[in-house]
């Protein structure tokens, strides 16, 4: 991971804007990010000190101090987000990426956030969960005029309470969020807080879902439920960075949900407590141990635990379809279907045809067959023991005793102590189940089961 | 008449028939000679027909056979030994086809008519023996139909012209046969090719139905889903059966045109139609071409000339249409008394007296016939020009459609198939969608074959229209769209 200097004019940042310098004189130089790598935490160069967060496959927006006011510049614009190597999606985002940069401030900070709209249509920004003047709430038409294309608006308010927040448009919301407009916001406590413990590692990411037709590059904005790309910060496994921690670290993971469904986020090997929501820190008496927490639509959850078990622990949404890449939702179950004779026939017509799914879908994880351009396999990712058969909202929590404090680099695969890996029992071969020749229930015309279920008019209603 | 004399005189007189008044008398005097030169041509005029059709692109560089002989039958067998290309099919039809022999026989009939018309009417010898008591009377008369004699030059010229027209018609029949054979060959090969692809399409449906059956067997699919796949198979089977029947029918049509039967009818056709030509030919003014070269136009003109000739004849003979002139020699014997013998000589003239029939009807009829034939010339001219435009347009359209299939539809179809395989690989699409796409591809290939077939039919039409005759109704471009056939897996 590269430590980057994000200040205005830094060599690593790309200033990409067509706004005239003269007109911009009063604005902070907008900073753009070209990389999808997880940026190192941004240690505050000025203002009140705080312990910065790490945005998974993302970055924190730098600011400038102007007469005691923290000034940020967000640029809403079309971006191309690389959701996985070779899988690039046309999105709308902020400052070069989707999700946009994380905004980190400290409780009590006076803020001035410039928002330049470089989208083809108007937009606004809603500061989800903040206490602020009503006119700063960012609901287009209700609390403010929309920001027309090419214009810059400014939001001013004080970060009044510490916690986990997010920002997103409140104008043509369905489209703009389906296109990826969202960002994380963390307000750090200004001094030690009785309900907010200091942590050694503080990670944050947003849950995102997109419907990108395999072989295309732009999300379908009218999709309501049938999404096929499930992401942490607009990355899909195995392209999501791992959460690398030192054994014994107190770890905080902040998750926000801007998809259209809930996601039970599950962490292996540890119990955690939900220490905060977008409503603020959870009273200690209200916390209970969990290994999964459901993050409902529009919600944020912050989980904390001591990473005291070494290893590579899965961290994922527990909805099985959400740990998959794109798949045909109308593909019928092929399990148990004998292809003898038919496969040869099909291969005569379609030479590249291979039988898949007749034993389950694990084939898909193992076989490397060409799929449409600009898409990802349904399940992929390999570990030291083979195919992970996972995709989408999945990553790993890597706990290592020798991970240096403040070092976020991936330590590689865990080296299991001898005798601590599940292993084969010798000489206990049991053959797999063979296909039964008896017809399945649906085929038995005279099955009593079928007779009962048949709505027979007279019998069912005359009682 | 002495045959040697006839031969000596035949040359100049037969081919130069003067009609100037000065030479009328000479013409009349040479009637006997003239009549003598009309003789049956040894080949019934078929050589002239060959000359008319030689070099025509429809003829495949062959000559039509008036009567099949052993050598020609051997060449037919040699042609049948290999897969039959279109040139070979045309050759066989022109050597062996019953229609070409029919055409030549018709031409021979016309030749006979020509000779008949130009033959001098035989003189009539009448002899009568009358008895009265002891008297015996012998009357001998040699008479000629003088009008027949006078009108012989006209008759001969007219019959000659009619024979010329008949040659043009025979040439058209030959070209029609060549064109029909070409069309039949194109249809037969295309139909055979279609069967191959529809068989593949059916096989794809078969695989889908079989898998669907097994899906239902293990409980993965309902009767509804399974039945839908079976329905696709039933449709595909029906389509294939239709195509197979069409292949048989079109092949039989070709067989008939080539006049083949028995073991000879089991010839093989090539697997595919010839590829499309690189570019449209530069033809210039197709209408002018058709009006200049078409045999039916020339035939109508020749017929019109012949009718015009007959008009003069009718006018000349409208009043006096029969005149018999005879030399009479009458001998009387009296056996009883002094056995006197008296001989009377004289002549006899039969002449109808124009009281009732002044020939108006005959004149009217002849004039109507002339007007009719003139109208036909115009009609054929309009037809030829119009058909030339239509055929040329039809050629271009068929060429464009066939090229579109070759260069766009089929490559795009292939691309769709490849993409569907990729989607199948990614478990984004089911095997039924894959099979459905494959089926759609086969149907698109089939539509492409039909487009190619229509092009070659249009090509034959164009050749025929420009140089031969009316093809008797253009071959409509039969369009079939398979590009937009949705490839649903049926679930
Ligand atoms: Cu989920």
PDB file of N, CA and C in Angstrom, chain A residues 246-308:
ATOM      1  N   UNK A 246      -2.896  -6.686  13.315  1.00  0.00           N
ATOM      2  CA  UNK A 246      -1.923  -7.324  14.213  1.00  0.00           C
ATOM      3  C   UNK A 246      -2.698  -8.054  15.296  1.00  0.00           C
ATOM      4  N   UNK A 247      -2.218  -9.235  15.660  1.00  0.00           N
ATOM      5  CA  UNK A 247      -2.894 -10.009  16.696  1.00  0.00           C
ATOM      6  C   UNK A 247      -2.984  -9.180  17.976  1.00  0.00           C
ATOM      7  N   UNK A 248      -4.175  -9.145  18.531  1.00  0.00           N
ATOM      8  CA  UNK A 248      -4.378  -8.383  19.767  1.00  0.00           C
ATOM      9  C   UNK A 248      -4.880  -6.977  19.524  1.00  0.00           C
ATOM     10  N   UNK A 249      -4.881  -6.520  18.245  1.00  0.00           N
ATOM     11  CA  UNK A 249      -5.411  -5.197  17.936  1.00  0.00           C
ATOM     12  C   UNK A 249      -6.886  -5.123  18.278  1.00  0.00           C
ATOM     13  N   UNK A 250      -7.301  -3.952  18.742  1.00  0.00           N
ATOM     14  CA  UNK A 250      -8.743  -3.713  18.808  1.00  0.00           C
ATOM     15  C   UNK A 250      -9.122  -3.167  17.417  1.00  0.00           C
ATOM     16  N   UNK A 251     -10.095  -3.825  16.794  1.00  0.00           N
ATOM     17  CA  UNK A 251     -10.436  -3.518  15.404  1.00  0.00           C
ATOM     18  C   UNK A 251     -11.855  -2.975  15.343  1.00  0.00           C
ATOM     19  N   UNK A 252     -12.021  -1.910  14.555  1.00  0.00           N
ATOM     20  CA  UNK A 252     -13.363  -1.373  14.321  1.00  0.00           C
ATOM     21  C   UNK A 252     -13.643  -1.480  12.831  1.00  0.00           C
ATOM     22  N   UNK A 253     -14.807  -2.005  12.535  1.00  0.00           N
ATOM     23  CA  UNK A 253     -15.203  -2.079  11.125  1.00  0.00           C
ATOM     24  C   UNK A 253     -16.516  -1.323  10.985  1.00  0.00           C
ATOM     25  N   UNK A 254     -16.515  -0.321  10.107  1.00  0.00           N
ATOM     26  CA  UNK A 254     -17.727   0.479   9.913  1.00  0.00           C
ATOM     27  C   UNK A 254     -18.300   0.127   8.534  1.00  0.00           C
ATOM     28  N   UNK A 255     -19.586  -0.197   8.514  1.00  0.00           N
ATOM     29  CA  UNK A 255     -20.222  -0.611   7.263  1.00  0.00           C
ATOM     30  C   UNK A 255     -21.487   0.217   7.057  1.00  0.00           C
ATOM     31  N   UNK A 256     -21.631   0.742   5.848  1.00  0.00           N
ATOM     32  CA  UNK A 256     -22.865   1.453   5.503  1.00  0.00           C
ATOM     33  C   UNK A 256     -23.536   0.766   4.327  1.00  0.00           C
ATOM     34  N   UNK A 257     -24.838   0.811   4.329  1.00  0.00           N
ATOM     35  CA  UNK A 257     -25.580   0.082   3.288  1.00  0.00           C
ATOM     36  C   UNK A 257     -26.356   1.047   2.404  1.00  0.00           C
ATOM     37  N   UNK A 258     -25.908   1.185   1.160  1.00  0.00           N
ATOM     38  CA  UNK A 258     -26.660   2.013   0.211  1.00  0.00           C
ATOM     39  C   UNK A 258     -27.205   1.152  -0.934  1.00  0.00           C
ATOM     40  N   UNK A 259     -27.482  -0.108  -0.631  1.00  0.00           N
ATOM     41  CA  UNK A 259     -28.113  -0.965  -1.642  1.00  0.00           C
ATOM     42  C   UNK A 259     -29.611  -0.987  -1.369  1.00  0.00           C
ATOM     43  N   UNK A 260     -30.304  -1.845  -2.079  1.00  0.00           N
ATOM     44  CA  UNK A 260     -31.758  -1.905  -1.937  1.00  0.00           C
ATOM     45  C   UNK A 260     -32.194  -3.095  -1.098  1.00  0.00           C
ATOM     46  N   UNK A 261     -31.231  -3.731  -0.413  1.00  0.00           N
ATOM     47  CA  UNK A 261     -31.613  -4.842   0.453  1.00  0.00           C
ATOM     48  C   UNK A 261     -30.653  -4.895   1.631  1.00  0.00           C
ATOM     49  N   UNK A 262     -31.042  -5.667   2.654  1.00  0.00           N
ATOM     50  CA  UNK A 262     -30.199  -5.783   3.841  1.00  0.00           C
ATOM     51  C   UNK A 262     -29.076  -6.782   3.624  1.00  0.00           C
ATOM     52  N   UNK A 263     -28.016  -6.624   4.398  1.00  0.00           N
ATOM     53  CA  UNK A 263     -26.862  -7.522   4.264  1.00  0.00           C
ATOM     54  C   UNK A 263     -26.397  -7.966   5.645  1.00  0.00           C
ATOM     55  N   UNK A 264     -26.558  -9.239   5.965  1.00  0.00           N
ATOM     56  CA  UNK A 264     -26.020  -9.744   7.231  1.00  0.00           C
ATOM     57  C   UNK A 264     -24.504  -9.925   7.104  1.00  0.00           C
ATOM     58  N   UNK A 265     -23.764  -9.007   7.714  1.00  0.00           N
ATOM     59  CA  UNK A 265     -22.307  -9.064   7.592  1.00  0.00           C
ATOM     60  C   UNK A 265     -21.768  -9.980   8.700  1.00  0.00           C
ATOM     61  N   UNK A 266     -21.007 -10.938   8.248  1.00  0.00           N
ATOM     62  CA  UNK A 266     -20.585 -12.031   9.111  1.00  0.00           C
ATOM     63  C   UNK A 266     -19.062 -12.094   9.161  1.00  0.00           C
ATOM     64  N   UNK A 267     -18.532 -12.215  10.393  1.00  0.00           N
ATOM     65  CA  UNK A 267     -17.070 -12.322  10.544  1.00  0.00           C
ATOM     66  C   UNK A 267     -16.748 -13.654  11.214  1.00  0.00           C
ATOM     67  N   UNK A 268     -15.795 -14.360  10.629  1.00  0.00           N
ATOM     68  CA  UNK A 268     -15.429 -15.673  11.165  1.00  0.00           C
ATOM     69  C   UNK A 268     -14.413 -15.539  12.301  1.00  0.00           C
ATOM     70  N   UNK A 269     -14.489 -16.468  13.192  1.00  0.00           N
ATOM     71  CA  UNK A 269     -13.405 -16.640  14.168  1.00  0.00           C
ATOM     72  C   UNK A 269     -13.445 -15.712  15.370  1.00  0.00           C
ATOM     73  N   UNK A 270     -14.294 -14.707  15.362  1.00  0.00           N
ATOM     74  CA  UNK A 270     -14.348 -13.734  16.461  1.00  0.00           C
ATOM     75  C   UNK A 270     -15.793 -13.373  16.749  1.00  0.00           C
ATOM     76  N   UNK A 271     -16.046 -12.965  17.999  1.00  0.00           N
ATOM     77  CA  UNK A 271     -17.327 -12.328  18.277  1.00  0.00           C
ATOM     78  C   UNK A 271     -17.072 -10.825  18.333  1.00  0.00           C
ATOM     79  N   UNK A 272     -18.039 -10.077  17.919  1.00  0.00           N
ATOM     80  CA  UNK A 272     -17.881  -8.619  17.987  1.00  0.00           C
ATOM     81  C   UNK A 272     -19.112  -8.015  18.651  1.00  0.00           C
ATOM     82  N   UNK A 273     -18.990  -6.771  18.953  1.00  0.00           N
ATOM     83  CA  UNK A 273     -20.151  -6.031  19.448  1.00  0.00           C
ATOM     84  C   UNK A 273     -20.403  -4.887  18.485  1.00  0.00           C
ATOM     85  N   UNK A 274     -21.678  -4.565  18.353  1.00  0.00           N
ATOM     86  CA  UNK A 274     -22.013  -3.391  17.560  1.00  0.00           C
ATOM     87  C   UNK A 274     -21.909  -2.208  18.502  1.00  0.00           C
ATOM     88  N   UNK A 275     -20.914  -1.377  18.244  1.00  0.00           N
ATOM     89  CA  UNK A 275     -20.649  -0.283  19.184  1.00  0.00           C
ATOM     90  C   UNK A 275     -21.257   1.027  18.710  1.00  0.00           C
ATOM     91  N   UNK A 276     -21.769   1.023  17.506  1.00  0.00           N
ATOM     92  CA  UNK A 276     -22.362   2.273  17.041  1.00  0.00           C
ATOM     93  C   UNK A 276     -23.224   2.041  15.817  1.00  0.00           C
ATOM     94  N   UNK A 277     -24.150   2.962  15.636  1.00  0.00           N
ATOM     95  CA  UNK A 277     -24.969   2.982  14.425  1.00  0.00           C
ATOM     96  C   UNK A 277     -24.887   4.394  13.872  1.00  0.00           C
ATOM     97  N   UNK A 278     -25.617   4.678  12.818  1.00  0.00           N
ATOM     98  CA  UNK A 278     -25.600   6.065  12.329  1.00  0.00           C
ATOM     99  C   UNK A 278     -26.279   6.999  13.329  1.00  0.00           C
ATOM    100  N   UNK A 279     -26.920   6.375  14.337  1.00  0.00           N
ATOM    101  CA  UNK A 279     -27.515   7.209  15.389  1.00  0.00           C
ATOM    102  C   UNK A 279     -26.542   7.574  16.491  1.00  0.00           C
ATOM    103  N   UNK A 280     -25.375   6.949  16.457  1.00  0.00           N
ATOM    104  CA  UNK A 280     -24.377   7.305  17.468  1.00  0.00           C
ATOM    105  C   UNK A 280     -23.845   6.081  18.195  1.00  0.00           C
ATOM    106  N   UNK A 281     -23.009   6.283  19.218  1.00  0.00           N
ATOM    107  CA  UNK A 281     -22.445   5.147  19.954  1.00  0.00           C
ATOM    108  C   UNK A 281     -23.551   4.413  20.717  1.00  0.00           C
ATOM    109  N   UNK A 282     -23.407   3.088  20.776  1.00  0.00           N
ATOM    110  CA  UNK A 282     -24.397   2.266  21.470  1.00  0.00           C
ATOM    111  C   UNK A 282     -24.006   2.226  22.963  1.00  0.00           C
ATOM    112  N   UNK A 283     -24.983   2.477  23.825  1.00  0.00           N
ATOM    113  CA  UNK A 283     -24.656   2.366  25.263  1.00  0.00           C
ATOM    114  C   UNK A 283     -24.093   0.987  25.581  1.00  0.00           C
ATOM    115  N   UNK A 284     -23.132   0.938  26.468  1.00  0.00           N
ATOM    116  CA  UNK A 284     -22.462  -0.341  26.739  1.00  0.00           C
ATOM    117  C   UNK A 284     -23.456  -1.389  27.215  1.00  0.00           C
ATOM    118  N   UNK A 285     -24.465  -0.973  27.931  1.00  0.00           N
ATOM    119  CA  UNK A 285     -25.434  -1.939  28.453  1.00  0.00           C
ATOM    120  C   UNK A 285     -26.307  -2.520  27.349  1.00  0.00           C
ATOM    121  N   UNK A 286     -26.307  -1.854  26.189  1.00  0.00           N
ATOM    122  CA  UNK A 286     -27.163  -2.331  25.100  1.00  0.00           C
ATOM    123  C   UNK A 286     -26.396  -3.207  24.104  1.00  0.00           C
ATOM    124  N   UNK A 287     -25.127  -3.437  24.337  1.00  0.00           N
ATOM    125  CA  UNK A 287     -24.310  -4.213  23.381  1.00  0.00           C
ATOM    126  C   UNK A 287     -24.376  -5.693  23.718  1.00  0.00           C
ATOM    127  N   UNK A 288     -24.423  -6.516  22.708  1.00  0.00           N
ATOM    128  CA  UNK A 288     -24.326  -7.955  22.958  1.00  0.00           C
ATOM    129  C   UNK A 288     -23.436  -8.588  21.891  1.00  0.00           C
ATOM    130  N   UNK A 289     -22.935  -9.732  22.202  1.00  0.00           N
ATOM    131  CA  UNK A 289     -21.991 -10.347  21.251  1.00  0.00           C
ATOM    132  C   UNK A 289     -22.707 -10.858  20.004  1.00  0.00           C
ATOM    133  N   UNK A 290     -21.988 -10.764  18.900  1.00  0.00           N
ATOM    134  CA  UNK A 290     -22.543 -11.182  17.603  1.00  0.00           C
ATOM    135  C   UNK A 290     -21.427 -11.813  16.786  1.00  0.00           C
ATOM    136  N   UNK A 291     -21.803 -12.622  15.803  1.00  0.00           N
ATOM    137  CA  UNK A 291     -20.839 -12.957  14.751  1.00  0.00           C
ATOM    138  C   UNK A 291     -21.354 -12.480  13.388  1.00  0.00           C
ATOM    139  N   UNK A 292     -22.621 -12.037  13.398  1.00  0.00           N
ATOM    140  CA  UNK A 292     -23.183 -11.431  12.181  1.00  0.00           C
ATOM    141  C   UNK A 292     -24.003 -10.242  12.605  1.00  0.00           C
ATOM    142  N   UNK A 293     -24.014  -9.228  11.794  1.00  0.00           N
ATOM    143  CA  UNK A 293     -24.937  -8.136  12.070  1.00  0.00           C
ATOM    144  C   UNK A 293     -25.619  -7.765  10.768  1.00  0.00           C
ATOM    145  N   UNK A 294     -26.920  -7.622  10.863  1.00  0.00           N
ATOM    146  CA  UNK A 294     -27.663  -7.280   9.666  1.00  0.00           C
ATOM    147  C   UNK A 294     -27.614  -5.769   9.474  1.00  0.00           C
ATOM    148  N   UNK A 295     -27.137  -5.364   8.336  1.00  0.00           N
ATOM    149  CA  UNK A 295     -27.090  -3.938   8.048  1.00  0.00           C
ATOM    150  C   UNK A 295     -28.247  -3.657   7.102  1.00  0.00           C
ATOM    151  N   UNK A 296     -29.275  -3.042   7.637  1.00  0.00           N
ATOM    152  CA  UNK A 296     -30.472  -2.825   6.827  1.00  0.00           C
ATOM    153  C   UNK A 296     -30.221  -1.699   5.822  1.00  0.00           C
ATOM    154  N   UNK A 297     -31.162  -1.543   4.923  1.00  0.00           N
ATOM    155  CA  UNK A 297     -31.038  -0.557   3.855  1.00  0.00           C
ATOM    156  C   UNK A 297     -30.949   0.845   4.451  1.00  0.00           C
ATOM    157  N   UNK A 298     -29.939   1.577   4.069  1.00  0.00           N
ATOM    158  CA  UNK A 298     -29.784   2.945   4.541  1.00  0.00           C
ATOM    159  C   UNK A 298     -29.182   3.044   5.926  1.00  0.00           C
ATOM    160  N   UNK A 299     -28.693   1.917   6.453  1.00  0.00           N
ATOM    161  CA  UNK A 299     -28.147   1.920   7.811  1.00  0.00           C
ATOM    162  C   UNK A 299     -26.627   1.824   7.812  1.00  0.00           C
ATOM    163  N   UNK A 300     -26.062   2.153   9.001  1.00  0.00           N
ATOM    164  CA  UNK A 300     -24.633   1.972   9.218  1.00  0.00           C
ATOM    165  C   UNK A 300     -24.457   1.201  10.508  1.00  0.00           C
ATOM    166  N   UNK A 301     -23.469   0.351  10.509  1.00  0.00           N
ATOM    167  CA  UNK A 301     -23.154  -0.409  11.719  1.00  0.00           C
ATOM    168  C   UNK A 301     -21.652  -0.349  11.928  1.00  0.00           C
ATOM    169  N   UNK A 302     -21.274  -0.231  13.222  1.00  0.00           N
ATOM    170  CA  UNK A 302     -19.836  -0.258  13.505  1.00  0.00           C
ATOM    171  C   UNK A 302     -19.587  -1.371  14.490  1.00  0.00           C
ATOM    172  N   UNK A 303     -18.753  -2.354  14.065  1.00  0.00           N
ATOM    173  CA  UNK A 303     -18.473  -3.553  14.863  1.00  0.00           C
ATOM    174  C   UNK A 303     -17.066  -3.427  15.452  1.00  0.00           C
ATOM    175  N   UNK A 304     -16.917  -3.918  16.682  1.00  0.00           N
ATOM    176  CA  UNK A 304     -15.594  -3.867  17.315  1.00  0.00           C
ATOM    177  C   UNK A 304     -15.279  -5.177  17.996  1.00  0.00           C
ATOM    178  N   UNK A 305     -14.029  -5.542  17.932  1.00  0.00           N
ATOM    179  CA  UNK A 305     -13.596  -6.790  18.567  1.00  0.00           C
ATOM    180  C   UNK A 305     -12.077  -6.756  18.731  1.00  0.00           C
ATOM    181  N   UNK A 306     -11.595  -7.668  19.556  1.00  0.00           N
ATOM    182  CA  UNK A 306     -10.156  -7.848  19.710  1.00  0.00           C
ATOM    183  C   UNK A 306      -9.759  -8.984  18.763  1.00  0.00           C
ATOM    184  N   UNK A 307      -8.845  -8.692  17.867  1.00  0.00           N
ATOM    185  CA  UNK A 307      -8.415  -9.705  16.897  1.00  0.00           C
ATOM    186  C   UNK A 307      -7.405 -10.613  17.579  1.00  0.00           C
ATOM    187  N   UNK A 308      -7.915 -11.611  18.302  1.00  0.00           N
ATOM    188  CA  UNK A 308      -6.993 -12.427  19.099  1.00  0.00           C
ATOM    189  C   UNK A 308      -6.813 -13.832  18.551  1.00  0.00           C
TER     190      UNK A 308
END
